[in-house]
Short mmCIF file of C-alpha atoms and ligand atoms in Angstrom, two decimals:
data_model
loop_
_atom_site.label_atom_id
_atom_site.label_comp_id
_atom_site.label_asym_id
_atom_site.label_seq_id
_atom_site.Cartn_x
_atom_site.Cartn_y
_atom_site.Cartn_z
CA UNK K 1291 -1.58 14.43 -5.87
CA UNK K 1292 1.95 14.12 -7.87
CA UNK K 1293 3.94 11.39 -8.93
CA UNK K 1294 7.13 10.86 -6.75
CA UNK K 1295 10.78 11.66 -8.08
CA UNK K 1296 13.28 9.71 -7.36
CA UNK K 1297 14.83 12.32 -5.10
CA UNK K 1298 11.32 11.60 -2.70
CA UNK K 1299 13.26 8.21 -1.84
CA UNK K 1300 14.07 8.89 1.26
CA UNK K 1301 10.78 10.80 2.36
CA UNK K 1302 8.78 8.33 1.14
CA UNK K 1303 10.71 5.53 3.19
CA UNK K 1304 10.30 7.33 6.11
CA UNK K 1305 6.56 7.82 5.49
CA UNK K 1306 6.43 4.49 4.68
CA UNK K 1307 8.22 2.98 7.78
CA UNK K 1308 6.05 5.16 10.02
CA UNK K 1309 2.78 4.06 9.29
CA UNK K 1310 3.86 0.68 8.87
CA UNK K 1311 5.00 0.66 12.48
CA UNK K 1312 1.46 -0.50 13.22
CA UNK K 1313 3.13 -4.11 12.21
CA UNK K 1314 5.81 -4.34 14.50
CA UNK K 1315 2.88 -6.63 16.65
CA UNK K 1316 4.20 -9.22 13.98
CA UNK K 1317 7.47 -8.39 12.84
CA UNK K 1318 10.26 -6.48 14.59
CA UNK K 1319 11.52 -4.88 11.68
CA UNK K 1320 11.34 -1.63 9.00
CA UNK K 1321 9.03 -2.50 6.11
CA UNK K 1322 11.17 -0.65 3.48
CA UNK K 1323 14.03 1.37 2.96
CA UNK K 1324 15.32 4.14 0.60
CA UNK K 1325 17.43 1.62 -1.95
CA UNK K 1326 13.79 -0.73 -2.49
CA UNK K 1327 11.72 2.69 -3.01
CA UNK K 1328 14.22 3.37 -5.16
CA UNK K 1329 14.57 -0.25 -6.96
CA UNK K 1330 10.74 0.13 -7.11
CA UNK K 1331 10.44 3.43 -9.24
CA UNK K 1332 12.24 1.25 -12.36
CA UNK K 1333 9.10 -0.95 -12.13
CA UNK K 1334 6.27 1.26 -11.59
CA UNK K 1335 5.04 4.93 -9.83
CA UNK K 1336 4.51 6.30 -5.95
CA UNK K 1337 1.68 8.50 -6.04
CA UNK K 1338 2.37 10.98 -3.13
CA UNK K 1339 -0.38 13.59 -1.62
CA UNK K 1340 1.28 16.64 0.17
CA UNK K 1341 0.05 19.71 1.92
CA UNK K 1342 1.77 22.99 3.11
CA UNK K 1343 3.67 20.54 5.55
CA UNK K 1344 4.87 17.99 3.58
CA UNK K 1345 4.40 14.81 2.86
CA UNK K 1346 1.24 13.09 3.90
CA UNK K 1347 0.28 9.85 2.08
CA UNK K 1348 2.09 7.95 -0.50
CA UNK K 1349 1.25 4.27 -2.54
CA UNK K 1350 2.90 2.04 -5.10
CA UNK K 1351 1.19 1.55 -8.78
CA UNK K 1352 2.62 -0.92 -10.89
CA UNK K 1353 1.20 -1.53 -14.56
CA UNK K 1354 1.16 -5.58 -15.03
CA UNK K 1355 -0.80 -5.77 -18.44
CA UNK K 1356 -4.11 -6.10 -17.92
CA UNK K 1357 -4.16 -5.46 -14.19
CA UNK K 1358 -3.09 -3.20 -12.21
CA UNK K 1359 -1.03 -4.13 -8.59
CA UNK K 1360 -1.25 -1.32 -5.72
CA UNK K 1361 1.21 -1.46 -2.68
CA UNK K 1362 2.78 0.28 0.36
CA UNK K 1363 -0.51 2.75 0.78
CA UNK K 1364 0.69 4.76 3.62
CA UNK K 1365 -0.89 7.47 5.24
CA UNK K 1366 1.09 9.78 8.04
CA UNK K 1367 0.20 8.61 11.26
CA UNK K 1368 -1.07 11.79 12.86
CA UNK K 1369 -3.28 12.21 9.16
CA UNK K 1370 -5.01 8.69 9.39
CA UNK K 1371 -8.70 8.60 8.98
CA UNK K 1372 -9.40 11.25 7.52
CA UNK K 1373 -10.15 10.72 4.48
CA UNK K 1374 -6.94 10.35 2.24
CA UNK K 1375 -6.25 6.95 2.11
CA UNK K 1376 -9.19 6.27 0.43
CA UNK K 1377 -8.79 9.31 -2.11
CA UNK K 1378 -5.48 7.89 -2.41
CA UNK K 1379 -7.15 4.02 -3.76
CA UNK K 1380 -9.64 5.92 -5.92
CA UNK K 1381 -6.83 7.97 -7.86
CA UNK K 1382 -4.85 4.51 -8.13
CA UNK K 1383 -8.03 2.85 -9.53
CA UNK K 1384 -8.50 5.82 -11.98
CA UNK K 1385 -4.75 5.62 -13.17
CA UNK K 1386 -5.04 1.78 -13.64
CA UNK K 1387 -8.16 2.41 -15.79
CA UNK K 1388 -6.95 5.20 -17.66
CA UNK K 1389 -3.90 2.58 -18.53
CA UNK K 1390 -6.75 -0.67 -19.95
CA UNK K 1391 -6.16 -2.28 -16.76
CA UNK K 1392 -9.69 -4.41 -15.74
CA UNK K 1393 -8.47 -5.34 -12.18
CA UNK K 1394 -6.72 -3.69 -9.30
CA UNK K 1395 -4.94 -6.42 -7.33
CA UNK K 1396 -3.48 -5.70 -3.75
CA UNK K 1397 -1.89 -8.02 -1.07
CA UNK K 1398 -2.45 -8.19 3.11
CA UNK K 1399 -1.14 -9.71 5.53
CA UNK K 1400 -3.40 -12.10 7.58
CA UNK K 1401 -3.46 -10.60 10.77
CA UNK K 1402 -4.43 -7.01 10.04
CA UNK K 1403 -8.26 -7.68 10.05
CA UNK K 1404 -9.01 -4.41 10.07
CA UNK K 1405 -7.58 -3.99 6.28
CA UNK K 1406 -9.37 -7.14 5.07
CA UNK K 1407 -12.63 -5.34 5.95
CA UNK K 1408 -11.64 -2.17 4.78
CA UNK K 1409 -10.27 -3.55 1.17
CA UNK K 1410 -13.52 -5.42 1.14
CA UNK K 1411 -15.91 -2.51 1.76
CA UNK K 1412 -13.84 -0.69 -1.06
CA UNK K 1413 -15.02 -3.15 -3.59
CA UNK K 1414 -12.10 -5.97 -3.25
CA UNK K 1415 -12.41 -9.69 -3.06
CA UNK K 1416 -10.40 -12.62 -1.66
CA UNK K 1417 -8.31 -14.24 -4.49
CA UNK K 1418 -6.01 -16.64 -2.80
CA UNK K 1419 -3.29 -16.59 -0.51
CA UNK K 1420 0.27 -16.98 -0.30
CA UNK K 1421 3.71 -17.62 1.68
CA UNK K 1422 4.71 -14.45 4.01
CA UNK K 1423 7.93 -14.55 2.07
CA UNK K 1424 10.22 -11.99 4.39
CA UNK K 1425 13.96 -12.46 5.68
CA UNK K 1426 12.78 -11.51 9.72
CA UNK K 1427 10.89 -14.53 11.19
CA UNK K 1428 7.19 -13.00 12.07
CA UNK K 1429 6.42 -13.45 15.70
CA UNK K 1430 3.05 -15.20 15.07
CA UNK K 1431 1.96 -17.40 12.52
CA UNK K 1432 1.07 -15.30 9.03
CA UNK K 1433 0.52 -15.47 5.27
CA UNK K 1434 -0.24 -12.87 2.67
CA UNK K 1435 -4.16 -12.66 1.57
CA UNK K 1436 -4.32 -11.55 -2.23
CA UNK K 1437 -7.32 -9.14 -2.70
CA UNK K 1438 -8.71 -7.95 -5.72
CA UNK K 1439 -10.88 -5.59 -7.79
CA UNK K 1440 -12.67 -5.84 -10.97
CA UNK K 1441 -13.61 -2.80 -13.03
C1 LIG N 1508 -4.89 1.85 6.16
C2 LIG N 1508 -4.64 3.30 5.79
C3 LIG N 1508 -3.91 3.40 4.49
C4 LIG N 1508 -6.03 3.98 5.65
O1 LIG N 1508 -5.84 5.33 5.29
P1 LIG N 1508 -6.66 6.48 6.06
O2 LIG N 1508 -6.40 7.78 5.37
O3 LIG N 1508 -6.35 6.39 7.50
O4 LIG N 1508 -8.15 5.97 5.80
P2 LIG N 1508 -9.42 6.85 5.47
O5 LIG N 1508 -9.53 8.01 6.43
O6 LIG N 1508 -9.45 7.15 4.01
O7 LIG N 1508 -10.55 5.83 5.87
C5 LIG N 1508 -10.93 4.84 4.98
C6 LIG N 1508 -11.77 3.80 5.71
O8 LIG N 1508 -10.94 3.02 6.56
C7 LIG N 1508 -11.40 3.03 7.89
N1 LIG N 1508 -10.19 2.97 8.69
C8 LIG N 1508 -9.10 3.72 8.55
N2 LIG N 1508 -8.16 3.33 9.44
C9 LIG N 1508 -8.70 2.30 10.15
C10 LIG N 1508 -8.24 1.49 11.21
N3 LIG N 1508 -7.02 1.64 11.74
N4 LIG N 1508 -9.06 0.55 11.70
C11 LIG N 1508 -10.29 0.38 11.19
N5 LIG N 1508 -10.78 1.13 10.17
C12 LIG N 1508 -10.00 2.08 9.66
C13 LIG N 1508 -12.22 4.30 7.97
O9 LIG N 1508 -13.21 4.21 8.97
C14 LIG N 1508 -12.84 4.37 6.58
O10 LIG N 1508 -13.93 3.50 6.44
P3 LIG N 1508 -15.04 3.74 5.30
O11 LIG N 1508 -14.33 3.77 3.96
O12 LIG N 1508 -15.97 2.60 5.42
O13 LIG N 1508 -15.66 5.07 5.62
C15 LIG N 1508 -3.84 4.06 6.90
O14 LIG N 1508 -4.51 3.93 8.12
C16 LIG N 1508 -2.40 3.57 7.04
O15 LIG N 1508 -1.48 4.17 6.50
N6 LIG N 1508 -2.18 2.48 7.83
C17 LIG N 1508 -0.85 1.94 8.08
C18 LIG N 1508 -0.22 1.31 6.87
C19 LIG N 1508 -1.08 0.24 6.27
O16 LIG N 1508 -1.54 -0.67 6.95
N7 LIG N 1508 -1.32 0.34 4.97
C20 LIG N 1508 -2.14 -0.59 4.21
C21 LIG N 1508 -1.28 -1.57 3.52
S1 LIG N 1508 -2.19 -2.66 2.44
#
């Protein structure tokens, strides 16, 4: 696994837009685009994992003192479940403990109950909730859950 270059932008907005597609249940809309990867990279770091193909998963890590805040994890559709995504957390957990952090935070959305049980298997807890806060009106009723982990 490498940290993304700025120059990834574009790959990683594609990635990211893929798997993300499994929202468009809720929201008709792209989750990201090349400019916010970009805006992102001044804030924190996209971890990427690659193979002889090319890109295959990529997440956001953002140092906020003593915690650590973990976004966008994205695997390539035709690569999901097997395995990376959750290599991807654990390297993200080891880079946030390496930094002092004591807690890996992380945001869903409501309706993707599959994530809340995953995130919770993987250690993570409910912390509270708050406003879906996104230009396109969502189709059905949601709100962000905030999860998070302790070390
Ligand atoms: C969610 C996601 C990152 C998981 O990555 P992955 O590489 O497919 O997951 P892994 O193969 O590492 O599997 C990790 C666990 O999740 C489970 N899992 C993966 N995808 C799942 C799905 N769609 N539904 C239910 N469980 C799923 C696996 O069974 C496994 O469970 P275990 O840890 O108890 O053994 C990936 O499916 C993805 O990119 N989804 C679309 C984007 C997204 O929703 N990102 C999360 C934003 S917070």
């Amino acid at each position: 696994m490498q940290i993304a270059k700025e120059s990834d932008a574009d790959a990683i907005a594609r990635l990211v837009n893929a798997a993300f597609s499994v929202e468009r249940f809720f929201i008709a809309r792209d989750r990201t685009n090349p400019g916010e990867i970009r805006a992102l990279m001044q804030k924190g770091k996209f971890l990427l994992a690659e193979d002889a193909l090319g890109l295959v998963g990529c997440v956001y890590m953002e140092l906020r003192g003593e915690r650590g805040y973990l976004g966008m994890l994205s695997i390539d559709p035709s690569r999901q479940r097997m395995g990376v995504g959750r290599q991807m957390i654990a390297a993200v957990e080891k880079y946030f403990r390496d930094a002092g952090c004591k807690f890996s935070d992380l945001k869903i959305v409501s309706v993707r109950a599959e994530l809340h049980d995953l995130y919770h298997r993987w250690g993570y807890a409910d912390t509270g909730t708050a406003v879906y806060d996104d230009p396109e009106p969502t189709k059905i009723p949601v709100h962000f859950i905030a999860m998070s982990k302790p070390f």
